[in-house]
Short mmCIF file of C-alpha atoms in Angstrom, two decimals:
data_model
loop_
_atom_site.label_atom_id
_atom_site.label_comp_id
_atom_site.label_asym_id
_atom_site.label_seq_id
_atom_site.Cartn_x
_atom_site.Cartn_y
_atom_site.Cartn_z
CA MET A 1 -132.21 40.11 45.99
CA LEU A 2 -129.60 38.36 45.00
CA LYS A 3 -128.81 34.73 46.37
CA LEU A 4 -125.99 32.75 47.43
CA ASN A 5 -125.87 29.40 45.79
CA LYS A 6 -122.68 28.26 47.61
CA SER A 7 -122.93 26.21 50.75
CA SER A 8 -122.01 27.34 54.51
CA LYS A 9 -118.69 25.08 53.84
CA ASP A 10 -117.77 27.00 51.24
CA LEU A 11 -117.78 29.99 53.20
CA LYS A 12 -115.06 29.08 55.83
CA PRO A 13 -111.91 30.37 55.35
CA LYS A 14 -109.10 28.50 53.92
CA ILE A 15 -106.26 28.12 56.86
CA TYR A 16 -102.62 27.57 55.27
CA MET A 17 -100.11 26.15 57.08
CA LYS A 18 -96.48 27.92 56.90
CA THR A 19 -93.09 25.70 56.16
CA PRO A 20 -91.10 25.94 59.70
CA TYR A 21 -87.99 27.32 59.02
CA LYS A 22 -84.57 25.43 60.42
CA ASN A 23 -82.33 27.03 62.88
CA ILE A 24 -79.53 28.85 61.10
CA TYR A 25 -77.23 28.00 64.02
CA SER A 26 -78.13 23.97 62.91
CA VAL A 27 -77.37 24.59 59.33
CA LEU A 28 -74.24 26.02 60.02
CA LYS A 29 -73.36 23.36 62.69
CA LEU A 30 -74.37 20.98 59.79
CA ASN A 31 -71.93 22.40 57.02
CA ARG A 32 -69.30 22.79 59.25
CA PHE A 33 -69.53 19.18 60.23
CA ILE A 34 -69.40 18.33 56.21
CA VAL A 35 -66.41 20.79 55.73
CA LEU A 36 -64.39 18.78 58.23
CA ALA A 37 -65.12 15.64 57.68
CA VAL A 38 -64.03 15.83 53.71
CA VAL A 39 -60.82 18.07 54.91
CA ILE A 40 -60.40 14.67 57.50
CA GLY A 41 -60.87 12.31 54.80
CA ALA A 42 -58.42 14.21 52.38
CA VAL A 43 -55.68 14.07 54.94
CA LEU A 44 -56.19 10.59 55.38
CA THR A 45 -55.84 10.06 52.03
CA CYS A 46 -52.53 12.31 51.32
CA ILE A 47 -51.35 10.59 54.66
CA VAL A 48 -52.23 7.17 53.01
CA SER A 49 -50.80 7.62 49.36
CA VAL A 50 -47.33 8.89 51.22
CA LEU A 51 -47.05 5.98 52.68
CA MET A 52 -47.89 3.86 49.84
CA VAL A 53 -45.43 5.47 47.75
CA ILE A 54 -42.71 5.11 50.60
CA LYS A 55 -43.19 1.61 51.05
CA LEU A 56 -43.12 0.87 46.87
CA HIS A 57 -39.99 3.14 46.92
CA ASN A 58 -38.09 0.92 49.94
CA GLU A 59 -39.51 -1.88 48.12
CA THR A 60 -37.97 -1.31 45.07
CA VAL A 61 -34.76 -0.13 46.52
CA ASN A 62 -34.16 -3.46 48.60
CA ASN A 63 -35.22 -5.55 45.57
CA ALA A 64 -33.30 -6.47 42.13
CA PHE A 65 -35.37 -7.35 39.00
CA VAL A 66 -34.72 -9.78 36.58
CA VAL A 67 -36.51 -10.49 33.11
CA ASN A 68 -37.72 -14.04 32.41
CA THR A 69 -37.21 -15.86 29.39
CA ASP A 70 -40.65 -15.66 28.50
CA GLY A 71 -40.44 -11.59 29.39
CA SER A 72 -41.80 -11.92 33.12
CA VAL A 73 -40.38 -9.73 35.68
CA ILE A 74 -38.78 -11.81 38.86
CA PRO A 75 -38.17 -9.69 41.72
CA LEU A 76 -35.16 -11.24 43.72
CA LYS A 77 -34.98 -10.29 47.25
CA MET A 78 -30.96 -8.66 47.71
CA VAL A 79 -28.67 -8.71 50.85
CA LYS A 80 -28.15 -5.03 52.84
CA GLN A 81 -26.28 -3.47 50.38
CA GLN A 82 -23.77 -1.56 53.42
CA GLU A 83 -23.63 -4.97 54.82
CA ASN A 84 -22.23 -6.77 52.16
CA LEU A 85 -19.81 -3.89 50.86
CA GLU A 86 -18.67 -4.22 54.80
CA VAL A 87 -17.81 -8.03 54.64
CA GLU A 88 -15.94 -7.34 50.70
CA ILE A 89 -13.74 -4.60 52.25
CA LEU A 90 -12.86 -6.69 55.20
CA SER A 91 -11.98 -9.82 53.54
CA HIS A 92 -10.40 -7.57 50.36
CA LEU A 93 -7.85 -6.25 53.30
CA GLU A 94 -7.23 -9.34 54.93
CA LEU A 95 -6.34 -11.08 51.49
CA PHE A 96 -4.20 -7.88 50.43
CA HIS A 97 -2.37 -7.88 54.13
CA THR A 98 -1.85 -11.91 54.03
CA TYR A 99 0.16 -11.67 50.53
CA PHE A 100 1.83 -8.72 50.84
CA TYR A 101 3.57 -9.48 54.66
CA HIS A 102 2.86 -13.51 54.73
CA ILE A 103 6.11 -13.96 52.88
CA ASP A 104 9.34 -16.26 52.74
CA ALA A 105 11.85 -16.77 50.42
CA SER A 106 9.87 -19.83 48.50
CA ASN A 107 6.67 -17.92 47.89
CA TYR A 108 7.21 -14.01 48.45
CA GLU A 109 7.40 -13.25 44.63
CA LYS A 110 4.27 -14.94 44.12
CA HIS A 111 2.02 -13.97 47.06
CA LEU A 112 3.39 -10.04 45.87
CA GLU A 113 2.24 -10.28 42.43
CA LYS A 114 -0.75 -11.14 43.71
CA ALA A 115 -1.14 -8.62 46.07
CA LEU A 116 -0.09 -6.26 43.78
CA TRP A 117 -3.11 -6.62 42.34
CA LEU A 118 -5.22 -5.75 44.83
CA GLY A 119 -3.49 -1.78 45.33
CA ASN A 120 -2.82 1.12 42.87
CA SER A 121 0.60 2.69 42.17
CA SER A 122 0.75 3.42 45.77
CA VAL A 123 1.50 -0.54 46.44
CA ASP A 124 3.54 -0.47 44.35
CA ALA A 125 5.98 1.98 45.38
CA LEU A 126 6.00 0.67 48.75
CA TYR A 127 7.07 -2.89 47.34
CA ARG A 128 10.12 -1.13 44.89
CA GLN A 129 10.70 0.94 47.91
CA LYS A 130 11.16 -2.23 50.00
CA LYS A 131 12.66 -4.01 47.18
CA ALA A 132 15.30 -1.13 47.02
CA ASP A 133 16.09 -1.37 50.48
CA GLY A 134 17.16 -5.08 50.19
CA VAL A 135 13.94 -6.00 52.30
CA TYR A 136 13.59 -9.06 49.68
CA ASN A 137 17.19 -10.15 49.67
CA ARG A 138 17.66 -10.66 53.18
CA LEU A 139 14.77 -12.97 52.53
CA LEU A 140 16.54 -14.85 50.60
CA GLN A 141 19.77 -14.42 52.02
CA TYR A 142 19.06 -15.86 55.33
CA SER A 143 15.94 -17.59 54.62
CA LEU A 144 13.90 -15.68 56.75
CA VAL A 145 9.75 -16.73 57.33
CA GLN A 146 7.68 -14.01 57.62
CA LYS A 147 4.33 -14.90 59.08
CA VAL A 148 1.05 -13.42 59.48
CA LEU A 149 -0.39 -13.75 62.86
CA LYS A 150 -3.68 -11.33 63.29
CA ILE A 151 -5.32 -8.57 60.99
CA GLU A 152 -8.02 -6.40 62.52
CA SER A 153 -9.55 -3.69 60.31
CA LYS A 154 -11.04 -0.64 61.05
CA ILE A 155 -13.42 0.77 57.79
CA ASP A 156 -15.72 3.78 57.43
CA VAL A 157 -18.18 2.75 54.50
CA GLN A 158 -20.41 5.60 54.75
CA HIS A 159 -18.74 7.43 51.95
CA GLU A 160 -16.22 6.44 48.61
CA PRO A 161 -13.39 6.12 48.92
CA TYR A 162 -13.88 4.01 52.08
CA ARG A 163 -11.55 4.83 54.58
CA PHE A 164 -9.43 1.80 56.67
CA GLU A 165 -7.04 1.52 59.12
CA THR A 166 -5.58 -2.14 59.46
CA THR A 167 -3.51 -3.27 62.52
CA THR A 168 -1.14 -6.58 61.38
CA VAL A 169 0.55 -8.33 64.18
CA PHE A 170 3.57 -10.90 62.29
CA GLU A 171 6.66 -12.49 63.39
CA ILE A 172 9.91 -12.99 61.46
CA ASN A 173 11.77 -16.33 61.87
CA ARG A 174 15.53 -15.84 62.03
CA GLY A 175 15.85 -19.59 62.96
CA THR A 176 16.89 -19.43 66.52
CA VAL A 177 15.60 -16.05 67.31
CA THR A 178 11.73 -15.17 66.60
CA ASP A 179 10.53 -11.59 66.59
CA THR A 180 6.99 -10.54 67.30
CA TYR A 181 6.07 -7.11 65.18
CA GLU A 182 2.75 -4.82 65.27
CA LEU A 183 1.98 -2.87 62.30
CA MET A 184 -0.44 -0.32 61.48
CA THR A 185 -1.32 0.77 57.87
CA THR A 186 -3.69 2.76 56.20
CA GLY A 187 -5.37 4.42 53.19
CA ASN A 188 -8.45 4.05 50.86
CA LEU A 189 -10.66 1.97 49.01
CA ILE A 190 -12.21 2.53 45.34
CA LYS A 191 -14.71 0.08 43.44
CA VAL A 192 -13.41 -1.36 40.34
CA ASP A 193 -14.40 -3.94 37.93
CA ARG A 194 -13.88 -7.05 39.52
CA ASN A 195 -11.41 -9.43 37.93
CA PHE A 196 -11.47 -13.19 38.86
CA PRO A 197 -9.41 -14.57 40.02
CA LYS A 198 -6.85 -11.36 40.66
CA ASN A 199 -9.44 -9.21 42.12
CA THR A 200 -12.44 -10.64 43.05
CA HIS A 201 -14.02 -8.39 45.39
CA GLY A 202 -13.90 -5.27 42.87
CA LEU A 203 -11.84 -3.14 45.28
CA LEU A 204 -8.69 -1.14 45.02
CA ILE A 205 -6.23 0.15 47.56
CA THR A 206 -5.57 3.43 47.29
CA ASN A 207 -3.06 5.61 49.30
CA PHE A 208 -1.66 3.03 51.02
CA PHE A 209 1.22 3.93 53.80
CA GLU A 210 2.45 1.98 56.52
CA SER A 211 1.89 4.47 59.59
CA THR A 212 3.36 2.64 62.75
CA LEU A 213 6.09 -0.18 63.65
CA ARG A 214 6.60 -1.65 66.86
CA LYS A 215 8.02 -4.62 68.17
CA ILE A 216 6.09 -6.65 70.67
CA GLU A 217 8.15 -7.82 73.81
CA THR A 218 7.47 -11.46 74.94
CA GLN A 219 7.90 -12.25 78.44
#
């Protein structure tokens, strides 16, 4: 008969612990949270990137850059282009109407020459018509003084050519009698190369037309 040499401890059955499985719903919930976090992070990254590109574009548009003598780039802050253009146009129109209508026997040739540099052939055609009608001859013959009192302009700077409508109030002094008139002129403006001192604003009047002229009755 065989004898068992093993101890009683070795005869006890071994108990193995099973690894508990995680709940499938918990796993899916965790995965969904991770996916949402990644998607939200990607969307936020895209939004930030777009905002940075827009900001960079705006800064580029609103700034001019020049190259220094040592090769470095220097940014220069520019005035808003549209506001600057409005000032240029209004100043150009005031200058032109002053030269063209503020005249007398002593300065009309000089003033009209300056005015013709500010407009195209439509201005020249009007000048020639007035000359043919004897307007400037009467100015010399009767020593008339035509003085501009007020110039007001309405402009549209959205698209070139820029449309304008100008109201000029002027008086004609005939010595003993002074009459006041209101003239409305219309036309367009286009950009051209600046020419100092003949055309400092770099603008040219086109399609110039005297639309209405009325006498202002004084009480």
